[in-house]
PDB file of C-alpha atoms in Angstrom:
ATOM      1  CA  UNK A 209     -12.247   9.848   9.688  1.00 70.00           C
ATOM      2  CA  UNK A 210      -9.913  12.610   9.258  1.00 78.00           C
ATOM      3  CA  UNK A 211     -10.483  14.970   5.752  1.00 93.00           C
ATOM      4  CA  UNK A 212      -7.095  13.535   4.644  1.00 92.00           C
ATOM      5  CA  UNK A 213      -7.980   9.968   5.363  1.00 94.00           C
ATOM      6  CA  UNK A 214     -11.433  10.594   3.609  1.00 95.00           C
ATOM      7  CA  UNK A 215     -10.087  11.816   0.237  1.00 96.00           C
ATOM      8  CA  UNK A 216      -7.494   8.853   0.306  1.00 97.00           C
ATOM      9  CA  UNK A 217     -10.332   6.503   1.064  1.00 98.00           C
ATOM     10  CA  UNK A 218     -12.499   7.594  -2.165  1.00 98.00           C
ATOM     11  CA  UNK A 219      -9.134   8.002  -4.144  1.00 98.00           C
ATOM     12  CA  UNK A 220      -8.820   4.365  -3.422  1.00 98.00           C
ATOM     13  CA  UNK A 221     -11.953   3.448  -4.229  1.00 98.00           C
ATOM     14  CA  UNK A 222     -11.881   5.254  -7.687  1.00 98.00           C
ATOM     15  CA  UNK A 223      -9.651   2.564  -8.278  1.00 98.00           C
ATOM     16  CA  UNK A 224     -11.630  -0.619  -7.488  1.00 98.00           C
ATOM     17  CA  UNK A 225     -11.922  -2.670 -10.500  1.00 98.00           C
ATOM     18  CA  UNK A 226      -8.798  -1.599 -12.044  1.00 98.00           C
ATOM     19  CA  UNK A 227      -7.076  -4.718 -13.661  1.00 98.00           C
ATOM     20  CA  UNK A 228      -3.656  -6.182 -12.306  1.00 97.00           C
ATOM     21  CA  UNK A 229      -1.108  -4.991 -14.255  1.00 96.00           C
ATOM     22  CA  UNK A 230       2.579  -5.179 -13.024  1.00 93.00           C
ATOM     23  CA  UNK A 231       4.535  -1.978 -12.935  1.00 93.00           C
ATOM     24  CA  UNK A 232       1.609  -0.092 -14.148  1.00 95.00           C
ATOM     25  CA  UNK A 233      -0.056   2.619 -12.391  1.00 95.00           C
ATOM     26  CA  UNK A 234      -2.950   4.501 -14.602  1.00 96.00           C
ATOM     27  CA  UNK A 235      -6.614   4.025 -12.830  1.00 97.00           C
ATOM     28  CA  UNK A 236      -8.682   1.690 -14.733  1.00 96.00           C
ATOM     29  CA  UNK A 237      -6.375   0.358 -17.299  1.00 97.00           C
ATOM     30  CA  UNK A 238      -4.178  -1.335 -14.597  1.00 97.00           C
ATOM     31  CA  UNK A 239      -2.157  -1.054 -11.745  1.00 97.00           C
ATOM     32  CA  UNK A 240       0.148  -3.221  -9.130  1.00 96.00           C
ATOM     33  CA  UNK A 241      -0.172  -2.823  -5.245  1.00 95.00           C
ATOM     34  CA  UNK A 242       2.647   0.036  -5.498  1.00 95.00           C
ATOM     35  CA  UNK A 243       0.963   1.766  -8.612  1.00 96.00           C
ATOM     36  CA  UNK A 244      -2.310   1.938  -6.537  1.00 98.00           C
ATOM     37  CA  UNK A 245      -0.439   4.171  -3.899  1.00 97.00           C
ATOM     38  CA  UNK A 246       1.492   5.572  -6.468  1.00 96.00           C
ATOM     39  CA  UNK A 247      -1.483   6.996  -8.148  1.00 97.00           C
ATOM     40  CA  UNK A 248      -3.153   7.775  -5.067  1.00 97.00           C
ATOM     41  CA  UNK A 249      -0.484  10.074  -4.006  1.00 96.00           C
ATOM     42  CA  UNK A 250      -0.996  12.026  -7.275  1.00 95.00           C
ATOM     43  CA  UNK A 251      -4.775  12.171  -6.737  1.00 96.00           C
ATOM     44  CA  UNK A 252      -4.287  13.809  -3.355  1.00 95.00           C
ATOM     45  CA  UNK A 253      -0.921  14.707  -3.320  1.00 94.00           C
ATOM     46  CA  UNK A 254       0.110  15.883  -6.687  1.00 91.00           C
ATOM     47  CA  UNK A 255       3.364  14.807  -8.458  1.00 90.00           C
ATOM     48  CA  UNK A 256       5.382  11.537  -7.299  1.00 88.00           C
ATOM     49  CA  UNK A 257       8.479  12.440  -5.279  1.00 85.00           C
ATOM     50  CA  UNK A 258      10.399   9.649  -6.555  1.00 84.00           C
ATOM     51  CA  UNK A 259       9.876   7.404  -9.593  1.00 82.00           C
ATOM     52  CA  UNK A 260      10.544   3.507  -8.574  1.00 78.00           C
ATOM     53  CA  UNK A 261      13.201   1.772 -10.748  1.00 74.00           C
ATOM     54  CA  UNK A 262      11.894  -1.157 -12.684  1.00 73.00           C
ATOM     55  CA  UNK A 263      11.539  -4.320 -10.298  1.00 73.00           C
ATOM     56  CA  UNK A 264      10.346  -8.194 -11.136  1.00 65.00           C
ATOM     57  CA  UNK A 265       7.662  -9.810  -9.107  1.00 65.00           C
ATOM     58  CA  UNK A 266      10.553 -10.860  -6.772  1.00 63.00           C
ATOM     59  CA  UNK A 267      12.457  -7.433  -6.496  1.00 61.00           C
ATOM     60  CA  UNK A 268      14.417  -7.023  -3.553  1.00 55.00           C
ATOM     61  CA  UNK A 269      13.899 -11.008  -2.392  1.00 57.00           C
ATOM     62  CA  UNK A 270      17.445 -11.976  -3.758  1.00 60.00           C
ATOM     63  CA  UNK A 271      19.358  -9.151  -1.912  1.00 61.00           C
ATOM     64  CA  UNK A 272      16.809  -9.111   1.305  1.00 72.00           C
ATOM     65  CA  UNK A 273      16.659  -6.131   1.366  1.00 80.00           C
ATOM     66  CA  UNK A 274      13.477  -3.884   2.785  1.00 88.00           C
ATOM     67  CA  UNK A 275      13.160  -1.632  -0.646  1.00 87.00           C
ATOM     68  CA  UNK A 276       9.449  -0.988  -0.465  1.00 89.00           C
ATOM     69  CA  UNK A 277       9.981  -0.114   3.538  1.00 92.00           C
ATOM     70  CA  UNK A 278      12.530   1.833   2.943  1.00 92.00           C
ATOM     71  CA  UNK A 279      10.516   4.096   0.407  1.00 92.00           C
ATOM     72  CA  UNK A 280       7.848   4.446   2.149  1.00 93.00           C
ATOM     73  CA  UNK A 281       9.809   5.591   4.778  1.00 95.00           C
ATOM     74  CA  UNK A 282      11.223   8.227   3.192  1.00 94.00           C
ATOM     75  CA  UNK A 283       7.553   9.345   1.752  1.00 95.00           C
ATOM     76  CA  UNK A 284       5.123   8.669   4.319  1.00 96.00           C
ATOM     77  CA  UNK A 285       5.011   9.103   7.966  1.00 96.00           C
ATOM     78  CA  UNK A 286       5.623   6.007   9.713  1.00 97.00           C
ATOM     79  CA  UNK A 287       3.371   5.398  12.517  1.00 97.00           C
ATOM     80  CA  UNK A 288       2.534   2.517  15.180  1.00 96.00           C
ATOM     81  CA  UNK A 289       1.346  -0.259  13.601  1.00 94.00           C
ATOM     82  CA  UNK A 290      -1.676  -0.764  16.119  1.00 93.00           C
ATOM     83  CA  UNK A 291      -2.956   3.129  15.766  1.00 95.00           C
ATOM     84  CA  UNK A 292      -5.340   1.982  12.662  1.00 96.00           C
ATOM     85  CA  UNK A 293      -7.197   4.972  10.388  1.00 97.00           C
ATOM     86  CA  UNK A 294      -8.287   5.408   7.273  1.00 97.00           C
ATOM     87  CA  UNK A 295      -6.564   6.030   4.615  1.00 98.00           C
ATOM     88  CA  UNK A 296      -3.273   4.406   6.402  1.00 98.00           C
ATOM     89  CA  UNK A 297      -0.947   2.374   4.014  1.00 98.00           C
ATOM     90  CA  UNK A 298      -0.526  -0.963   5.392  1.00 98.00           C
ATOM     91  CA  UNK A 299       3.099  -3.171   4.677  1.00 97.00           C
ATOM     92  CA  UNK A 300       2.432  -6.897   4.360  1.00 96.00           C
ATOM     93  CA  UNK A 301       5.019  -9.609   4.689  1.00 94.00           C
ATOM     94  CA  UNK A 302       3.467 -12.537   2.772  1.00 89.00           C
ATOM     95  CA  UNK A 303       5.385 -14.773   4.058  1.00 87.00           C
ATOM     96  CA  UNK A 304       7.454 -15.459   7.095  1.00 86.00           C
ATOM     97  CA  UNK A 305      11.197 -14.474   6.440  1.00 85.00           C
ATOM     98  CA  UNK A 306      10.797 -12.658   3.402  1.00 88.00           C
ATOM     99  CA  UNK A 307      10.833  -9.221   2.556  1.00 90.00           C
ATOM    100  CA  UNK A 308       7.342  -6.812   3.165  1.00 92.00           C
ATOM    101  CA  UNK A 309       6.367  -6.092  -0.541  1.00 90.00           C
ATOM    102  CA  UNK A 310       2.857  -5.983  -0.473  1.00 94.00           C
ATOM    103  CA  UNK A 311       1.059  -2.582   0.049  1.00 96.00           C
ATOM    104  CA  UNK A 312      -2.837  -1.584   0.816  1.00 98.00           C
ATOM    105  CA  UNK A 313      -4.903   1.515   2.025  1.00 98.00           C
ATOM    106  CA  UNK A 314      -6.925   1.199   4.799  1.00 98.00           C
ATOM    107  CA  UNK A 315     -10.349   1.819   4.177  1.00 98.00           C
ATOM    108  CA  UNK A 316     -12.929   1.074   6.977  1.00 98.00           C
ATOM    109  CA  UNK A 317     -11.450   0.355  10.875  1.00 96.00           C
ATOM    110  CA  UNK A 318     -12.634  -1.780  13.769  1.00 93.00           C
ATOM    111  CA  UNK A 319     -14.671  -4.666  13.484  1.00 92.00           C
ATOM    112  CA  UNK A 320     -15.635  -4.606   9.665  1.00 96.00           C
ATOM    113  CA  UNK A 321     -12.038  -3.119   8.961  1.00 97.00           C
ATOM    114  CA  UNK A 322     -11.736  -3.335   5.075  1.00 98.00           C
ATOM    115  CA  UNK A 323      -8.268  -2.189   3.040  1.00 98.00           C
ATOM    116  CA  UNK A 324      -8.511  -1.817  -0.644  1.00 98.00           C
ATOM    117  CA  UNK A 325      -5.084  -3.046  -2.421  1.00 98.00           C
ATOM    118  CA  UNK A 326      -4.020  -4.427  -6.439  1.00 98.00           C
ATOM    119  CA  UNK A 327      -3.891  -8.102  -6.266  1.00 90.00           C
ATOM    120  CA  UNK A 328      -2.493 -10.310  -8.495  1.00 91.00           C
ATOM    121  CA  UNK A 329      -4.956 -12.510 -10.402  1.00 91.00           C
ATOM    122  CA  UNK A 330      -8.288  -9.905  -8.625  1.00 94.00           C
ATOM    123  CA  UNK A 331      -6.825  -6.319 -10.086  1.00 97.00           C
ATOM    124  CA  UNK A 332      -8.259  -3.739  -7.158  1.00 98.00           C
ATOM    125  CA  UNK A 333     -10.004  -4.449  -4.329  1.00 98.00           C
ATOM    126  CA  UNK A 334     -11.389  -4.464  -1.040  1.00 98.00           C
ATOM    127  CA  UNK A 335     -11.010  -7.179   1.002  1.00 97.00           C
ATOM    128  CA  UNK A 336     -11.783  -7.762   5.125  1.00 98.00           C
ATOM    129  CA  UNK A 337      -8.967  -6.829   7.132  1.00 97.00           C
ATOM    130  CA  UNK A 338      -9.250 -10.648   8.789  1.00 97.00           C
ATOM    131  CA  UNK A 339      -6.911 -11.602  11.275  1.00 95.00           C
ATOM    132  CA  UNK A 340      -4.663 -13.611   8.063  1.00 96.00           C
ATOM    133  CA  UNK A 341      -4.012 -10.698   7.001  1.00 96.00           C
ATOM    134  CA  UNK A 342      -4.259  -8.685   9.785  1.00 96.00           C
ATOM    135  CA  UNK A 343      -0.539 -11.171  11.214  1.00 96.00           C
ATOM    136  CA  UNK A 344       1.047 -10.103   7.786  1.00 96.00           C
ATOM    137  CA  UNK A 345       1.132  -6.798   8.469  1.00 97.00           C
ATOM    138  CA  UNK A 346       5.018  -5.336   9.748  1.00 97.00           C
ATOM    139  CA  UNK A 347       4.125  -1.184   9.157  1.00 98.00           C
ATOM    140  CA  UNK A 348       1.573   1.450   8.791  1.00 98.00           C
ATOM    141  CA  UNK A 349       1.932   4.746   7.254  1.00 98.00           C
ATOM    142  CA  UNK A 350       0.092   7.754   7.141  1.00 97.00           C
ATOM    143  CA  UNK A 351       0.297  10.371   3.721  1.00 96.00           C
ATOM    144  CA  UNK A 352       2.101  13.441   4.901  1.00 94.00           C
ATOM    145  CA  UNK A 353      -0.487  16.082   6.323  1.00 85.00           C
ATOM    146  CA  UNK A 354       0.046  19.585   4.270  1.00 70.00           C
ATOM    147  CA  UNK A 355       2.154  22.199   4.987  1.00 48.00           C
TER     148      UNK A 355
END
């Protein structure tokens, strides 16, 4: 595991047992999938490079459009969704023909691969990487390396 994916990875983990909160992103009092990373990034990173807009639970359905891809795009590296390490941010499309807007951080690879993530109903966890949600996932991202 590379010393960037390592802090993410216990950055993340900080954060298991935070409650489900949407729109929220303050470790321990609550968070949404997006918060996580959100406050992630200013763990390792420092300050936010862009502040999302206010969104409902089905932001960006009714216009299709790819607004979570599209931010992380313009934040994160984009890499091939196959070449799995930790501390990778994983895009899920829950369901077939709608837009990716679920977001995780991979925390373990291989064959006991593990990615911790806010869940609605669960607050932050970690959860198996199984092959259900292993099919969801459309992109993987890496936190810009410094310098």
């Amino acid at each position: 595991m590379s010393g960037q994916g390592a802090r993410i990875v216990a950055a993340a983990r900080g954060w298991l047992g935070t409650p489900y909160r949407h729109q929220a992103a303050c470790r321990g009092a609550g968070c949404d999938c997006l918060g996580l990373v959100r406050g992630i990034w200013c763990e390792v990173k420092g300050a936010e490079p862009e502040r999302p807009p206010a969104y409902s639970m089905d932001w960006a359905e009714p216009a299709r459009q790819e607004a979570l891809w599209q931010a992380a795009a313009r934040h994160l590296w984009l890499k091939d969704v196959r070449d799995e390490a930790a501390g990778d941010v994983i895009l899920f499309r829950m369901r077939e023909g709608s837009v990716a807007k679920h977001l995780g951080i991979v925390a373990e690879t291989g064959a006991s691969a593990t990615f911790i993530h806010a869940y609605s109903g669960h607050g932050v966890v970690e959860t198996a990487l199984s092959a259900p949600w292993r099919r969801r996932v459309v992109a993987r991202f890496q936190f810009p390396e410094e310098g």
